[in-house]
CSV table of C-alpha atoms in Angstrom, one decimal:
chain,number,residue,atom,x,y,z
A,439,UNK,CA,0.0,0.0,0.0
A,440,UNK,CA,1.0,3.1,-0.5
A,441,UNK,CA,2.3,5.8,1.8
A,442,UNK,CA,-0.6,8.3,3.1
A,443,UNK,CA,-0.2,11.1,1.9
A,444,UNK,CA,-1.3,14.4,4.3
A,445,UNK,CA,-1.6,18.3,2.9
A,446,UNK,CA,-1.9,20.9,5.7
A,447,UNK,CA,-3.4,24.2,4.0
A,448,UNK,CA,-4.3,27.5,5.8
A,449,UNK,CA,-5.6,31.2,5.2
A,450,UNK,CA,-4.2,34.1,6.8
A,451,UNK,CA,-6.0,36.6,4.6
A,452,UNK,CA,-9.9,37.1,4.8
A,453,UNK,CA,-9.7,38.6,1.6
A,454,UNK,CA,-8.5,35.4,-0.4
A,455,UNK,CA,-11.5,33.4,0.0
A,456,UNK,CA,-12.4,32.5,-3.0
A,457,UNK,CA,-16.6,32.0,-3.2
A,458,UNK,CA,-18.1,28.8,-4.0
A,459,UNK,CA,-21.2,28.2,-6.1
A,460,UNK,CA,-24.2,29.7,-5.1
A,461,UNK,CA,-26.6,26.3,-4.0
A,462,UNK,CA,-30.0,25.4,-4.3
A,463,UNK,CA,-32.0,27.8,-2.2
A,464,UNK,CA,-33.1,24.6,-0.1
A,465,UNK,CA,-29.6,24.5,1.3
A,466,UNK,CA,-29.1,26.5,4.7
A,467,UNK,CA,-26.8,26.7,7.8
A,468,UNK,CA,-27.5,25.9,11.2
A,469,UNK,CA,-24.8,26.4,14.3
A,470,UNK,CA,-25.3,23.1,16.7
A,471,UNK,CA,-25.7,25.2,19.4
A,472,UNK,CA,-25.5,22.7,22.5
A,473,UNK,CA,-22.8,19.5,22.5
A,474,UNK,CA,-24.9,16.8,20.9
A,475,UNK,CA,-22.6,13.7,20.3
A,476,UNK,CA,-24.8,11.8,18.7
A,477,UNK,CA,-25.6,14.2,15.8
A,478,UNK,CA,-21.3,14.4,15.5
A,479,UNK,CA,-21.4,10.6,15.3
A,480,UNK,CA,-24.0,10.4,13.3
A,481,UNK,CA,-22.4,12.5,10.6
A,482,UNK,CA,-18.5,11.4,11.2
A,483,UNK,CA,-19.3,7.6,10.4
A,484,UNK,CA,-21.9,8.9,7.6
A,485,UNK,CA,-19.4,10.8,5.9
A,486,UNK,CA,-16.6,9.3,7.0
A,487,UNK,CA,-17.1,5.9,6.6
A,488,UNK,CA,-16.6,6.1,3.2
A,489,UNK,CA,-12.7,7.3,3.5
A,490,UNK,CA,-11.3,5.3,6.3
A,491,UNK,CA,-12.3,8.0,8.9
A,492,UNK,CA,-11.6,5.7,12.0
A,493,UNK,CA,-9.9,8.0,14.6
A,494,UNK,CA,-12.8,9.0,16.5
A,495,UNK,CA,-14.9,5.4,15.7
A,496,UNK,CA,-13.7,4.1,19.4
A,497,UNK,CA,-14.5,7.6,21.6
A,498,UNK,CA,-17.4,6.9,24.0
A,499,UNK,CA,-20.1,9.2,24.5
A,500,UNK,CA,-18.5,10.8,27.2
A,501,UNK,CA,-15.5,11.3,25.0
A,502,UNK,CA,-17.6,12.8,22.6
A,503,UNK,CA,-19.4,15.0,24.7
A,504,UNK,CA,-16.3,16.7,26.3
A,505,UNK,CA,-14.7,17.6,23.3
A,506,UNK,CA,-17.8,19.0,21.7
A,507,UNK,CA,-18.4,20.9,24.9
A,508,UNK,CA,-14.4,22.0,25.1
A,509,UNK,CA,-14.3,26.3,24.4
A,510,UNK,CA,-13.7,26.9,21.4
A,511,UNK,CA,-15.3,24.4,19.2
A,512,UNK,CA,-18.3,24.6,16.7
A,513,UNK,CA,-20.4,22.5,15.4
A,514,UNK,CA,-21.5,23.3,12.3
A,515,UNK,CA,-24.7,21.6,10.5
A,516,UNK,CA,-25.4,21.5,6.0
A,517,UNK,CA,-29.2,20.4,5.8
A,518,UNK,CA,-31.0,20.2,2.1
A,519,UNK,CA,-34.4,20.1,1.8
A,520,UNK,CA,-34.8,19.4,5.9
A,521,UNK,CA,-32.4,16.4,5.6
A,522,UNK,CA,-28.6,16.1,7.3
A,523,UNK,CA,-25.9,16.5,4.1
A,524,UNK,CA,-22.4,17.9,5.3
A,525,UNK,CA,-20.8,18.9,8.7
A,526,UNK,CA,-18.4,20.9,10.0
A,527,UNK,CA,-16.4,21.1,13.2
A,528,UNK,CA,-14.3,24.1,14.0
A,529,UNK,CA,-12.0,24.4,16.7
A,530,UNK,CA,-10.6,28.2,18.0
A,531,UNK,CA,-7.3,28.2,19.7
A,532,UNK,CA,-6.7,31.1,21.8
A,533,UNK,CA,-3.8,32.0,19.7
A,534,UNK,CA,-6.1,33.2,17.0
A,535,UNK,CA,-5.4,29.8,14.9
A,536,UNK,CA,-8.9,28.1,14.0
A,537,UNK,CA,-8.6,24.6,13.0
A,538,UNK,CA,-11.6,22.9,10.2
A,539,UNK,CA,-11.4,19.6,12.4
A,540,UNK,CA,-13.4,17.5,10.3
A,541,UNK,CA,-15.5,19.0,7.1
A,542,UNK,CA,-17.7,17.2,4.9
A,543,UNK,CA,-20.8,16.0,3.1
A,544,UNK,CA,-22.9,13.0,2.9
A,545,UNK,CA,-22.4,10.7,-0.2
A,546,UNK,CA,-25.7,11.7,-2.3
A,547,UNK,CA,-25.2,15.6,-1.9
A,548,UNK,CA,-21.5,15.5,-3.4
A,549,UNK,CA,-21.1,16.6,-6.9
A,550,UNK,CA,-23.7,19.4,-6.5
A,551,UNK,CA,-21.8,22.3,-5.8
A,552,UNK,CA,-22.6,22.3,-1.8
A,553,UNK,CA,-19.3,21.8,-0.9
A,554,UNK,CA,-17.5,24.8,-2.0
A,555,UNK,CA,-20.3,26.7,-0.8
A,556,UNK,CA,-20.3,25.3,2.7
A,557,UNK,CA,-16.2,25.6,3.5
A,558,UNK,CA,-16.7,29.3,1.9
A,559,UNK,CA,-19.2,29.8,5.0
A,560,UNK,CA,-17.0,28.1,6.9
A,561,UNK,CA,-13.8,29.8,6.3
A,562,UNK,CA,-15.7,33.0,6.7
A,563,UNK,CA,-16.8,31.8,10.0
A,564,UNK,CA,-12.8,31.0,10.8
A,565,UNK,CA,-12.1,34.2,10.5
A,566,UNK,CA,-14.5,35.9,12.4
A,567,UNK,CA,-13.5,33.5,15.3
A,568,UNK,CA,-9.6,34.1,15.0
A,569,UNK,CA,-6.8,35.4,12.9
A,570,UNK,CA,-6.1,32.5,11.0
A,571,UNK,CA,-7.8,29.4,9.5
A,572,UNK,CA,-6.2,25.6,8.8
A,573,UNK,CA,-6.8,22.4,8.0
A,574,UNK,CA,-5.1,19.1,6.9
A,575,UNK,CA,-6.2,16.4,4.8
A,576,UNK,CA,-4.8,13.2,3.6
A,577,UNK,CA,-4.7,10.5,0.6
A,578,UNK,CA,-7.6,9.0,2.8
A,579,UNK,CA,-10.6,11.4,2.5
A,580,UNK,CA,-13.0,12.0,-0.6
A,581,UNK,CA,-11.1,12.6,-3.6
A,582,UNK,CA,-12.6,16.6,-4.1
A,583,UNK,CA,-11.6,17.4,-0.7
A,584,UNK,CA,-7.8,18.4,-1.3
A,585,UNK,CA,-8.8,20.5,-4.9
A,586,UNK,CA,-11.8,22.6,-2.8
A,587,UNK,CA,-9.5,23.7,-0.5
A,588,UNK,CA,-7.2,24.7,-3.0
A,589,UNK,CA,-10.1,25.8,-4.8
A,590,UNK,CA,-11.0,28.0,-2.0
A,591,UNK,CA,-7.9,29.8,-2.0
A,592,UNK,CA,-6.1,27.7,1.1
A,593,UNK,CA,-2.5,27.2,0.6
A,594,UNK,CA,-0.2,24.5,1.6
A,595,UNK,CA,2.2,25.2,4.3
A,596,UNK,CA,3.2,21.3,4.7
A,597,UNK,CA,3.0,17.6,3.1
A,598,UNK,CA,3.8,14.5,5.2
A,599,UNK,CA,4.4,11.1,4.0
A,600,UNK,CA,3.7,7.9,6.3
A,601,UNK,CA,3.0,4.4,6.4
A,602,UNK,CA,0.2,3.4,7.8
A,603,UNK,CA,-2.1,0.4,7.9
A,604,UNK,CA,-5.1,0.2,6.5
A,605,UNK,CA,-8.3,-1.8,6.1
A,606,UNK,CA,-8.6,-2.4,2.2
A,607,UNK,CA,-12.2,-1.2,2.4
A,608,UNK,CA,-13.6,2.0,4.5
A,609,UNK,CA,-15.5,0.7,7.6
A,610,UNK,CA,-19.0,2.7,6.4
A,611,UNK,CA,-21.2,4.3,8.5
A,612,UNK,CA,-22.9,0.7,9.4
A,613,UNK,CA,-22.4,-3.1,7.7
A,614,UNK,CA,-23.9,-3.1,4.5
A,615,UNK,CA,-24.1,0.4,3.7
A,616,UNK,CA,-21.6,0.1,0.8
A,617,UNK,CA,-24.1,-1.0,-1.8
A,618,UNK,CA,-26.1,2.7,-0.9
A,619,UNK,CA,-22.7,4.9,-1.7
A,620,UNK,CA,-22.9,3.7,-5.4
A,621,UNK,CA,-26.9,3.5,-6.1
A,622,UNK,CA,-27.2,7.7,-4.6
């Protein structure tokens, strides 16, 4: 297998954000305003079961809960039409550095122009929250996520390589689910 691959981006100008597509007005925004692990596990394992997202699969609810309720993180929400399709977590250091922890969308709402939209909004959020905004991805996660944030104006600041192991397929959001990625 080969190395993974991991791109740590930022934006340290406001004014470089480069806007995404405008989306279908049934898209909106909503801040989770209270820790809610369940809705953050919900939506890691549904988005990120599909790109080996496993880091967070073993955290408790209690483990959940604590972090989510930890100063400085947001919880950010995508809903379409009423129904859950990307997510957001942001996390504010009191240095003025705000990290995009995890970021993301359902399988059936990529490819619609939602997700250059939604980490526009997001970066814009960054920035009103600190003085700078980050994030890393890796080999691992959807295939669009690396060219959005480059898309978005983010620049790389560094690129790791490393071995590590990993499970030929993605663990999904539950056994079975698989099949549902490729029929939506």
């Amino acid at each position: 297998m080969p190395p993974v691959r991991t791109t740590y981006l930022e934006l340290t100008d406001p004014r470089t954000i480069v806007a995404g597509r405008t989306p279908a007005p049934d898209a909106a925004l909503v801040r989770v305003e209270e820790p809610w692990p369940e809705l953050s596990r919900f939506y890691y394992t549904a988005i990120g079961g599909r790109w080996h997202w496993t880091d967070r699969l073993a955290w408790d609810w209690e483990t959940w809960h604590a972090y989510l309720a930890s100063p400085g993180v947001e919880t950010w929400s995508l809903a379409v039409g009423g129904l859950p399709a990307g997510w957001c977590e942001l996390n504010a250091d009191p240095d003025g550095s705000v990290e995009i922890g995890y970021f993301g969308l359902i399988g059936r709402y990529s490819g619609r122009g939602l997700g250059g939209w939604f980490l526009e909004r997001m970066l814009r959020r960054g920035f009103e929250l600190g003085r700078r905004v980050w994030v890393h991805t890796c080999s691992l996660d959807g295939p669009a996520a690396l060219a959005n944030y480059l898309a978005r104006g983010m620049v790389p600041f560094r690129v790791e390589e490393m071995e590590r192991a990993v499970a030929a397929v993605p663990p999904g959001p539950w056994p079975g689910a698989a099949r549902s990625w490729e029929e939506q």
